[in-house]
Short mmCIF file of C-alpha atoms and ligand atoms in Angstrom, two decimals:
data_model
loop_
_atom_site.label_atom_id
_atom_site.label_comp_id
_atom_site.label_asym_id
_atom_site.label_seq_id
_atom_site.Cartn_x
_atom_site.Cartn_y
_atom_site.Cartn_z
CA MET A 1 -14.22 18.64 -3.00
CA GLU A 2 -10.64 18.93 -1.85
CA GLN A 3 -7.83 19.42 -4.34
CA TYR A 4 -4.09 19.88 -4.29
CA VAL A 5 -2.70 22.97 -5.91
CA ILE A 6 1.00 22.95 -6.71
CA LYS A 7 3.38 25.52 -8.08
CA GLY A 8 6.10 23.33 -9.54
CA GLY A 9 9.73 23.77 -10.45
CA ILE A 10 11.26 23.90 -6.97
CA PRO A 11 13.91 21.29 -6.06
CA LEU A 12 12.89 19.41 -2.91
CA VAL A 13 15.56 19.65 -0.23
CA GLY A 14 15.69 18.36 3.33
CA GLU A 15 14.70 15.40 5.46
CA VAL A 16 11.41 13.56 5.65
CA GLU A 17 10.23 10.98 8.18
CA ILE A 18 8.53 7.89 6.75
CA GLY A 19 5.55 6.35 8.57
CA GLY A 20 4.47 2.77 9.16
CA ALA A 21 3.64 0.52 6.21
CA LYS A 22 -0.06 0.79 5.34
CA ASN A 23 -0.29 -2.64 3.76
CA ALA A 24 1.42 -4.32 6.73
CA ALA A 25 -0.72 -2.36 9.20
CA LEU A 26 -3.99 -3.40 7.56
CA ALA A 27 -3.19 -7.08 7.94
CA ILE A 28 -1.72 -6.70 11.42
CA LEU A 29 -4.77 -4.84 12.75
CA ALA A 30 -7.07 -7.54 11.40
CA ALA A 31 -4.85 -10.24 12.93
CA ALA A 32 -4.92 -8.41 16.28
CA ILE A 33 -8.48 -9.64 16.90
CA MET A 34 -7.27 -13.26 16.87
CA THR A 35 -6.54 -13.19 20.61
CA ASN A 36 -8.89 -12.36 23.48
CA GLU A 37 -6.07 -10.42 25.13
CA THR A 38 -5.22 -6.79 24.41
CA VAL A 39 -2.73 -6.06 21.63
CA LEU A 40 -0.87 -2.78 21.28
CA VAL A 41 0.13 -1.75 17.75
CA ASP A 42 2.50 1.16 17.20
CA ASN A 43 3.84 3.03 14.14
CA LEU A 44 0.43 2.88 12.48
CA PRO A 45 0.07 5.29 9.59
CA ASP A 46 -2.79 7.73 10.18
CA VAL A 47 -4.42 7.24 6.77
CA LYS A 48 -7.99 6.68 5.64
CA ASP A 49 -7.74 2.95 4.86
CA ILE A 50 -6.55 2.24 8.41
CA ASN A 51 -9.39 4.23 9.91
CA VAL A 52 -11.98 2.45 7.75
CA LEU A 53 -10.67 -0.95 8.88
CA LEU A 54 -10.61 0.06 12.55
CA ASN A 55 -14.24 1.23 12.26
CA ALA A 56 -15.30 -2.04 10.69
CA MET A 57 -13.54 -3.93 13.49
CA THR A 58 -15.39 -1.86 16.06
CA GLU A 59 -18.69 -2.67 14.38
CA ILE A 60 -18.22 -6.42 14.82
CA GLY A 61 -17.48 -5.92 18.53
CA ALA A 62 -13.71 -5.37 18.78
CA ARG A 63 -12.63 -2.71 21.26
CA VAL A 64 -10.31 -0.19 19.63
CA GLU A 65 -8.62 2.49 21.71
CA ARG A 66 -6.55 5.09 19.84
CA LEU A 67 -3.76 6.15 22.22
CA ASP A 68 -2.47 8.65 19.69
CA ARG A 69 -2.33 9.07 15.91
CA HIS A 70 0.03 6.15 15.49
CA THR A 71 -0.81 3.81 18.36
CA ALA A 72 -3.89 1.71 19.02
CA LYS A 73 -4.93 -0.92 21.52
CA ILE A 74 -7.14 -3.67 20.11
CA ASN A 75 -9.15 -6.21 22.06
CA GLY A 76 -11.10 -8.89 20.19
CA ALA A 77 -12.53 -10.72 23.21
CA LEU A 78 -16.08 -9.48 22.79
CA ILE A 79 -16.51 -10.02 19.06
CA GLY A 80 -20.00 -11.40 18.76
CA ASP A 81 -20.66 -10.86 15.09
CA PHE A 82 -18.66 -12.68 12.43
CA SER A 83 -20.32 -10.77 9.64
CA VAL A 84 -18.74 -7.54 8.39
CA GLU A 85 -21.19 -5.04 6.88
CA TYR A 86 -20.69 -3.91 3.28
CA GLU A 87 -21.20 -0.23 4.04
CA SER A 88 -18.47 -0.15 6.66
CA ILE A 89 -15.77 -1.63 4.48
CA LYS A 90 -16.68 -1.39 0.79
CA ARG A 91 -13.97 1.12 0.01
CA ILE A 92 -10.97 -0.94 1.06
CA ARG A 93 -9.40 -4.07 -0.28
CA ALA A 94 -7.91 -5.23 2.99
CA SER A 95 -11.38 -6.13 4.27
CA TYR A 96 -10.43 -9.63 3.13
CA TYR A 97 -7.95 -9.91 5.99
CA LEU A 98 -10.88 -10.08 8.41
CA LEU A 99 -11.82 -13.29 6.63
CA GLY A 100 -8.55 -15.03 7.52
CA ALA A 101 -8.55 -13.59 11.04
CA LEU A 102 -12.19 -14.49 11.90
CA LEU A 103 -11.99 -17.89 10.22
CA GLY A 104 -8.79 -18.72 12.10
CA LYS A 105 -10.17 -17.69 15.49
CA TYR A 106 -13.91 -18.45 15.28
CA LYS A 107 -13.96 -20.86 12.29
CA ARG A 108 -16.62 -18.64 10.77
CA ALA A 109 -16.56 -15.43 8.77
CA GLN A 110 -18.75 -13.43 6.45
CA VAL A 111 -17.07 -10.53 4.68
CA PRO A 112 -18.13 -8.52 1.61
CA LEU A 113 -16.16 -9.12 -1.58
CA PRO A 114 -13.40 -6.51 -1.42
CA GLY A 115 -13.30 -3.10 -3.14
CA GLY A 116 -10.13 -1.02 -3.28
CA CYS A 117 -8.25 0.69 -6.11
CA ASP A 118 -9.50 0.00 -9.62
CA ILE A 119 -6.24 -1.25 -11.09
CA GLY A 120 -7.38 -4.55 -12.61
CA THR A 121 -9.77 -7.44 -12.03
CA ARG A 122 -8.13 -8.49 -8.73
CA PRO A 123 -9.55 -12.00 -8.19
CA ILE A 124 -9.35 -13.65 -4.75
CA ASP A 125 -9.49 -17.27 -5.92
CA GLN A 126 -6.14 -18.07 -4.27
CA HIS A 127 -7.38 -16.89 -0.86
CA LEU A 128 -10.44 -19.12 -1.22
CA LYS A 129 -8.37 -22.04 -2.50
CA GLY A 130 -6.26 -21.76 0.65
CA PHE A 131 -9.25 -21.62 3.02
CA ARG A 132 -10.81 -24.64 1.30
CA ALA A 133 -7.54 -26.56 1.59
CA LEU A 134 -7.66 -25.84 5.33
CA GLY A 135 -11.06 -27.56 5.44
CA ALA A 136 -13.40 -24.56 5.28
CA GLU A 137 -16.55 -24.55 3.24
CA VAL A 138 -16.47 -21.33 1.24
CA LYS A 139 -19.29 -19.83 -0.78
CA ILE A 140 -20.07 -16.47 -2.35
CA GLU A 141 -23.62 -15.27 -1.83
CA HIS A 142 -25.24 -11.84 -2.21
CA GLY A 143 -21.86 -10.10 -2.51
CA PHE A 144 -20.40 -11.77 0.57
CA ILE A 145 -17.75 -14.43 1.02
CA ILE A 146 -18.93 -16.89 3.65
CA ALA A 147 -16.38 -19.28 5.09
CA GLU A 148 -17.09 -21.89 7.77
CA ALA A 149 -15.45 -24.95 9.24
CA ALA A 150 -16.05 -27.24 12.19
CA ARG A 151 -12.27 -27.34 12.56
CA LEU A 152 -9.46 -26.09 10.35
CA ARG A 153 -6.75 -28.64 9.58
CA GLY A 154 -3.26 -27.91 8.30
CA SER A 155 -2.62 -28.55 4.62
CA HIS A 156 -0.11 -28.26 1.79
CA ILE A 157 -1.07 -25.30 -0.39
CA TYR A 158 0.56 -24.29 -3.65
CA LEU A 159 -0.37 -20.78 -4.78
CA ASP A 160 -0.89 -20.57 -8.55
CA VAL A 161 0.04 -16.88 -8.53
CA VAL A 162 2.31 -15.04 -6.13
CA SER A 163 -0.22 -13.11 -4.05
CA VAL A 164 0.54 -10.93 -1.05
CA GLY A 165 -3.07 -10.99 0.14
CA ALA A 166 -3.56 -14.75 -0.25
CA THR A 167 -0.24 -15.55 1.46
CA ILE A 168 -1.10 -13.38 4.47
CA ASN A 169 -4.72 -14.51 4.69
CA ILE A 170 -3.83 -18.22 4.59
CA MET A 171 -1.01 -17.63 7.09
CA MET A 172 -3.49 -16.06 9.53
CA ALA A 173 -6.11 -18.82 9.28
CA ALA A 174 -3.47 -21.61 9.36
CA SER A 175 -1.94 -20.15 12.53
CA MET A 176 -4.96 -21.46 14.44
CA ALA A 177 -5.57 -24.67 12.44
CA ASP A 178 -4.88 -28.18 13.73
CA GLY A 179 -1.48 -29.40 12.56
CA ASN A 180 0.98 -28.16 9.96
CA THR A 181 0.48 -26.03 6.87
CA VAL A 182 2.96 -25.39 4.07
CA ILE A 183 2.37 -22.48 1.67
CA GLU A 184 4.41 -22.86 -1.52
CA ASN A 185 5.05 -20.07 -4.04
CA ALA A 186 4.35 -17.62 -1.22
CA ALA A 187 4.80 -13.85 -1.60
CA LYS A 188 8.05 -12.53 -0.07
CA GLU A 189 7.16 -8.87 0.44
CA PRO A 190 8.44 -7.19 3.62
CA HIS A 191 4.90 -6.87 4.90
CA VAL A 192 4.39 -10.65 4.65
CA VAL A 193 7.39 -10.99 6.97
CA ASP A 194 6.05 -8.26 9.25
CA VAL A 195 2.68 -10.00 9.63
CA ALA A 196 4.43 -13.32 10.34
CA ASN A 197 6.61 -11.63 12.98
CA PHE A 198 3.53 -10.06 14.52
CA LEU A 199 1.65 -13.39 14.66
CA ASN A 200 4.74 -15.10 16.10
CA SER A 201 4.92 -12.42 18.78
CA MET A 202 1.34 -13.49 19.68
CA GLY A 203 2.44 -17.11 20.02
CA ALA A 204 1.97 -18.38 16.46
CA ASN A 205 4.56 -20.71 14.96
CA ILE A 206 5.41 -19.47 11.45
CA LYS A 207 8.74 -20.16 9.76
CA GLY A 208 10.10 -19.17 6.36
CA ALA A 209 8.26 -15.87 5.84
CA GLY A 210 10.33 -13.88 3.33
CA THR A 211 11.09 -17.04 1.32
CA ASP A 212 8.71 -18.74 -1.07
CA VAL A 213 7.94 -21.62 1.30
CA ILE A 214 6.20 -20.73 4.56
CA ARG A 215 5.65 -23.41 7.21
CA ILE A 216 3.05 -22.93 9.91
CA ARG A 217 2.39 -25.12 12.92
CA GLY A 218 -1.11 -24.36 14.19
CA VAL A 219 -1.60 -23.34 17.82
CA GLU A 220 -4.71 -23.47 20.05
CA SER A 221 -4.70 -19.81 21.01
CA LEU A 222 -2.80 -16.56 20.61
CA HIS A 223 -1.88 -14.06 23.30
CA LYS A 224 -1.25 -10.36 23.85
CA THR A 225 1.69 -8.51 22.33
CA GLU A 226 3.12 -5.07 21.69
CA TYR A 227 4.30 -4.53 18.15
CA SER A 228 5.72 -1.74 16.00
CA ILE A 229 5.01 -1.82 12.26
CA ILE A 230 7.84 -1.63 9.68
CA PRO A 231 8.36 1.58 7.67
CA ASP A 232 6.41 2.02 4.44
CA GLN A 233 8.69 1.21 1.51
CA ILE A 234 6.23 2.71 -0.98
CA GLU A 235 5.87 6.02 0.86
CA ALA A 236 9.68 6.12 1.05
CA GLY A 237 10.08 5.30 -2.65
CA THR A 238 7.55 7.98 -3.55
CA PHE A 239 9.63 10.66 -1.78
CA MET A 240 12.78 9.30 -3.42
CA PHE A 241 11.25 9.79 -6.88
CA ALA A 242 9.96 13.22 -5.84
CA ALA A 243 13.59 14.14 -5.12
CA ALA A 244 14.68 12.76 -8.49
CA VAL A 245 12.17 14.60 -10.67
CA THR A 246 12.63 17.95 -8.92
CA LYS A 247 16.46 17.67 -9.07
CA GLY A 248 16.46 17.74 -5.31
CA ASP A 249 18.41 16.43 -2.33
CA VAL A 250 16.18 14.51 0.07
CA THR A 251 16.98 12.19 2.95
CA VAL A 252 14.17 9.77 3.70
CA LYS A 253 14.44 8.77 7.33
CA ASN A 254 13.11 5.84 9.35
CA VAL A 255 13.38 3.33 6.48
CA ILE A 256 14.87 -0.13 6.03
CA PRO A 257 17.23 0.43 3.06
CA LYS A 258 17.13 -3.29 2.16
CA HIS A 259 13.40 -2.99 1.38
CA LEU A 260 14.16 -0.16 -1.04
CA GLU A 261 16.80 -1.94 -3.13
CA ALA A 262 14.77 -2.21 -6.35
CA THR A 263 13.83 1.48 -6.17
CA THR A 264 17.41 2.49 -5.33
CA ALA A 265 18.79 0.43 -8.25
CA LYS A 266 16.49 2.18 -10.75
CA LEU A 267 17.26 5.64 -9.36
CA LEU A 268 20.98 4.92 -9.82
CA GLU A 269 20.34 3.76 -13.40
CA ILE A 270 18.55 6.98 -14.27
CA GLY A 271 21.40 9.12 -12.95
CA CYS A 272 20.70 9.89 -9.27
CA GLU A 273 23.22 9.56 -6.47
CA ILE A 274 22.16 7.48 -3.50
CA LYS A 275 23.69 7.27 -0.08
CA GLU A 276 22.47 4.50 2.21
CA LEU A 277 22.69 5.03 5.96
CA ASP A 278 21.54 2.63 8.70
CA ASP A 279 17.91 3.72 8.69
CA ALA A 280 17.87 6.45 6.04
CA VAL A 281 18.52 6.90 2.35
CA ARG A 282 19.66 10.15 0.75
CA VAL A 283 18.77 10.85 -2.89
CA VAL A 284 20.61 13.60 -4.74
CA CYS A 285 19.78 14.35 -8.32
CA SER A 286 21.54 17.31 -9.85
CA LYS A 287 21.76 16.29 -13.50
CA GLY A 288 19.16 15.44 -16.15
CA LEU A 289 17.54 12.00 -15.86
CA LYS A 290 18.50 9.09 -18.14
CA SER A 291 16.12 6.57 -19.71
CA THR A 292 15.81 2.94 -18.65
CA ASN A 293 13.47 -0.04 -18.83
CA VAL A 294 11.60 -1.52 -15.91
CA LYS A 295 9.19 -4.39 -15.30
CA THR A 296 7.11 -4.69 -12.15
CA LEU A 297 7.50 -7.99 -10.31
CA PRO A 298 6.74 -9.49 -6.91
CA TYR A 299 9.32 -8.62 -4.22
CA PRO A 300 12.31 -8.37 -4.48
CA GLY A 301 11.46 -7.12 -8.00
CA PHE A 302 10.42 -3.57 -8.76
CA PRO A 303 7.08 -2.97 -6.96
CA THR A 304 3.90 -2.38 -8.94
CA ASP A 305 3.04 0.26 -6.31
CA MET A 306 6.02 2.30 -7.56
CA GLN A 307 5.20 1.94 -11.27
CA PRO A 308 3.39 5.28 -11.74
CA GLN A 309 6.15 7.13 -9.85
CA ILE A 310 8.96 5.77 -12.05
CA THR A 311 6.91 6.43 -15.18
CA VAL A 312 6.56 10.07 -14.16
CA ALA A 313 10.36 10.27 -13.85
CA LEU A 314 11.07 8.43 -17.12
CA ALA A 315 8.70 10.68 -19.04
CA LEU A 316 11.12 13.51 -18.21
CA ALA A 317 14.29 11.48 -18.92
CA LYS A 318 16.42 11.82 -22.04
CA GLY A 319 15.68 9.05 -24.53
CA THR A 320 13.19 6.22 -24.78
CA SER A 321 12.08 4.03 -21.88
CA MET A 322 9.79 1.06 -21.47
CA VAL A 323 7.70 0.28 -18.39
CA THR A 324 6.04 -3.14 -18.26
CA GLU A 325 3.32 -3.77 -15.67
CA SER A 326 3.17 -7.49 -14.94
CA ILE A 327 1.04 -7.55 -11.77
CA PHE A 328 -2.17 -5.59 -12.52
CA GLU A 329 -3.60 -5.20 -16.03
CA ASN A 330 -5.17 -1.78 -15.61
CA ARG A 331 -2.57 0.35 -13.93
CA PHE A 332 -1.81 2.90 -16.65
CA LYS A 333 -4.99 4.95 -16.35
CA TYR A 334 -3.04 7.99 -15.15
CA VAL A 335 -1.09 8.19 -18.43
CA ASP A 336 -3.83 10.26 -20.09
CA GLU A 337 -3.57 12.78 -17.24
CA LEU A 338 0.20 12.89 -17.61
CA ALA A 339 -0.23 13.51 -21.35
CA ARG A 340 -2.20 16.63 -20.42
CA MET A 341 0.98 17.85 -18.72
CA GLY A 342 3.01 17.19 -21.86
CA ALA A 343 4.21 13.57 -21.43
CA ASP A 344 4.71 11.48 -24.57
CA ILE A 345 3.65 7.93 -23.62
CA ARG A 346 1.95 5.22 -25.68
CA VAL A 347 0.50 2.23 -23.85
CA LYS A 348 0.29 -1.05 -25.75
CA GLY A 349 -1.00 -3.99 -23.76
CA ASN A 350 0.84 -4.00 -20.46
CA THR A 351 3.77 -1.85 -21.62
CA ALA A 352 4.19 1.91 -21.69
CA PHE A 353 6.58 3.23 -24.36
CA ILE A 354 7.92 6.56 -23.19
CA ASP A 355 9.72 9.28 -25.14
CA GLY A 356 11.25 11.66 -22.62
CA VAL A 357 10.06 15.25 -23.03
CA GLY A 358 12.37 17.10 -20.64
CA ARG A 359 9.62 19.13 -18.96
CA TYR A 360 6.01 19.09 -17.80
CA THR A 361 3.65 22.02 -17.89
CA GLY A 362 1.07 22.38 -15.11
CA ALA A 363 -2.57 21.48 -15.82
CA GLN A 364 -5.76 20.52 -13.98
CA ILE A 365 -5.72 16.75 -13.69
CA CYS A 366 -7.64 13.94 -12.05
CA THR A 367 -6.41 11.15 -9.76
CA PRO A 368 -7.51 7.65 -10.86
CA ASP A 369 -6.14 5.72 -7.84
CA LEU A 370 -3.83 5.93 -4.83
CA ARG A 371 -0.31 5.46 -6.26
CA ALA A 372 -1.12 7.14 -9.57
CA GLY A 373 -2.35 10.10 -7.52
CA ALA A 374 0.93 10.35 -5.64
CA ALA A 375 2.81 10.11 -8.94
CA LEU A 376 0.76 12.93 -10.44
CA VAL A 377 1.64 15.09 -7.42
CA ILE A 378 5.31 14.39 -8.18
CA ALA A 379 4.73 15.43 -11.79
CA GLY A 380 3.11 18.63 -10.54
CA LEU A 381 6.14 19.34 -8.34
CA ALA A 382 8.39 19.12 -11.40
CA ALA A 383 6.08 21.02 -13.75
CA GLU A 384 6.30 24.59 -14.91
CA GLY A 385 3.42 26.63 -13.56
CA LEU A 386 0.34 25.58 -11.66
CA THR A 387 -1.06 22.04 -11.32
CA ILE A 388 -4.44 21.35 -9.75
CA ILE A 389 -5.17 17.77 -8.74
CA ASP A 390 -8.73 16.53 -8.24
CA ASP A 391 -9.93 13.46 -6.31
CA ILE A 392 -7.16 13.61 -3.73
CA HIS A 393 -9.19 11.38 -1.40
CA PHE A 394 -7.50 8.49 -3.23
CA ILE A 395 -4.09 9.79 -2.13
CA GLU A 396 -5.25 10.22 1.46
CA ARG A 397 -6.05 6.51 1.61
CA GLY A 398 -2.35 5.75 1.80
CA TYR A 399 -0.24 8.87 2.45
CA GLU A 400 -0.30 10.60 5.81
CA ARG A 401 -0.06 14.41 5.74
CA PHE A 402 1.37 14.14 2.22
CA GLU A 403 1.21 17.86 1.48
CA GLU A 404 2.71 18.79 4.87
CA LYS A 405 5.67 16.46 4.38
CA LEU A 406 6.27 17.85 0.87
CA GLN A 407 5.92 21.43 2.15
CA SER A 408 8.61 20.69 4.74
CA LEU A 409 10.93 19.87 1.81
CA GLY A 410 10.18 23.22 0.21
CA ALA A 411 7.28 22.29 -2.08
CA GLN A 412 4.87 25.07 -2.86
CA MET A 413 1.60 23.20 -2.56
CA GLU A 414 -1.58 23.30 -0.55
CA LYS A 415 -4.76 21.38 0.02
CA ILE A 416 -7.66 23.59 -1.01
CA SER A 417 -11.42 23.22 -1.01
CA SER A 418 -12.69 26.39 -2.67
CA ASP A 419 -11.96 28.76 -5.49
CA ARG A 420 -11.20 31.43 -2.91
CA GLU A 421 -8.40 29.30 -1.47
CA LEU A 422 -7.08 28.72 -4.98
CA GLN A 423 -6.96 32.48 -5.64
CA LYS A 424 -5.22 33.00 -2.29
CA PHE A 425 -2.59 30.40 -3.19
CA LYS A 426 -2.02 32.00 -6.61
CA PHE A 427 -1.59 35.38 -4.98
CA LYS A 428 0.86 33.93 -2.45
CA VAL A 429 3.11 32.14 -4.97
CA GLY A 430 2.98 34.99 -7.48
C1 LIG B 1 -1.55 -5.97 -2.28
O1 LIG B 1 -2.74 -6.20 -3.03
C2 LIG B 1 -1.54 -4.51 -1.94
N1 LIG B 1 -2.75 -4.18 -1.22
C3 LIG B 1 -1.45 -3.67 -3.22
O2 LIG B 1 -1.25 -2.34 -2.83
C4 LIG B 1 -0.22 -4.11 -4.03
O3 LIG B 1 -0.24 -3.44 -5.28
C5 LIG B 1 -0.26 -5.62 -4.27
O4 LIG B 1 -0.38 -6.33 -3.01
C6 LIG B 1 1.00 -6.14 -4.98
O5 LIG B 1 2.14 -5.85 -4.21
C7 LIG B 1 -2.84 -4.42 0.08
O6 LIG B 1 -1.93 -4.91 0.72
C8 LIG B 1 -4.11 -4.03 0.77
P1 LIG B 1 -1.85 -9.58 -4.77
P2 LIG B 1 -3.27 -7.67 -3.26
O7 LIG B 1 -2.80 -10.56 -4.22
O8 LIG B 1 -2.96 -8.49 -2.06
C9 LIG B 1 -3.42 -11.85 -8.71
C10 LIG B 1 -1.60 -0.03 -2.84
O9 LIG B 1 -1.52 0.88 -3.70
N2 LIG B 1 -4.27 -12.62 -7.79
O10 LIG B 1 -0.40 -9.70 -4.42
O11 LIG B 1 -4.68 -7.55 -3.70
C11 LIG B 1 -3.80 -10.39 -8.79
O12 LIG B 1 -4.84 -10.18 -9.71
C12 LIG B 1 -2.23 -1.35 -3.19
O13 LIG B 1 -1.22 0.12 -1.66
C13 LIG B 1 -5.02 -13.68 -8.28
O14 LIG B 1 -5.02 -13.98 -9.49
O15 LIG B 1 -2.35 -8.12 -4.46
C14 LIG B 1 -2.50 -9.76 -9.20
O16 LIG B 1 -2.34 -9.90 -10.59
C15 LIG B 1 -2.77 -1.39 -4.59
N3 LIG B 1 -5.79 -14.39 -7.39
C16 LIG B 1 -1.46 -10.60 -8.50
O17 LIG B 1 -2.11 -11.84 -8.18
C17 LIG B 1 -5.82 -14.10 -6.07
O18 LIG B 1 -6.52 -14.80 -5.33
C18 LIG B 1 -0.90 -10.02 -7.21
O19 LIG B 1 -1.98 -9.61 -6.36
C19 LIG B 1 -5.05 -13.04 -5.58
C20 LIG B 1 -4.28 -12.31 -6.47
#
């Protein structure tokens, strides 16, 4: 079992390059099978979730050629199987994007009910509502979602909750439906816009992505394209908070500062200095952190995927803070681990009440999910002494070469897989 071992207390300093957005890439790769021509996708993050999806696509007959770590060619012409096996995809949530992609192109799809991080109940009723509105018959049998239609026809769909996944999935299927579709109360996240731009570059006709009304005129077929994925706002935000809690000076490069506005606003509130450049953001934090309140919301609100990272910072800040999670009901599981490092946090319902403690002390802790895992690494970087983090496979689902990037900023941390390596690390850091 691999672990991270961290000797904390060193301010992170330097520059770090941010990769492509995982959650945009997952949808874009699935959508790439919607044409029979070859699609080239660049700026892919080389993380586990992407590799799981690419494998599942290969298993249904797509041809996937990895040109390098961050570039793949996809060809969906020979897909002969519209049924995705449970074993190949059970670990990732984005399996549901194959539903929208296959249904749009072949009018038939069978995909296992999605897995993914255990952060709440995560229903998919809005996805199914959308497919049904487009004329598909949808049933759930033996753990699979089965969707079929003789033809898909455009429709007017109002989403009862703002859902990134449902918005993207309906957008994909509707791109190849007969006639016009309107999605109201659509999600506005940057990756929704990125997927729409990608589909449009394949010949789809999607307008309004990035607002809460998306209009889609269905087309008969899609064609080849070459596309580069947007930078990952959550990876960027994670490094920005790592700079804040270690009292560091970090420039995150290859970002779109506009996508980071909610994160930037909160870092300013808690006492950091931020400098925005064209495609980079510099975070300098030399003083103690100040308390604040935050509530997670759909974009452009503060992202739920940054909630554990800001909590880690606020638990060190002077005074009392409140963090309210309004998207997922079970996203505070890491708080018990943080308490083992000295944090003083009480969770009541969907709100964490935090009394800043000023310092963490290193401990052996366990990662409950992807973003919480990254946040616990940040806590370890700020802590006095040694922190050992178990279950880092969660972190590797969404962060590429996380430890290498942190090392390049001066972090003393390593990925280890034996007690011998742990002893070696201890000897090295003294
Ligand atoms: C996406 O999940 C991301 N995952 C999540 O990132 C992210 O936390 C989330 O969007 C919110 O930004 C991927 O892109 C693969 P939603 P998704 O549908 O699409 C409710 C990470 O760490 N809902 O926007 O599953 C749902 O329960 C992951 O990278 C319904 O009620 O999220 C939630 O309360 C974790 N019915 C809210 O909507 C539905 O049919 C938003 O969920 C769909 C969702």
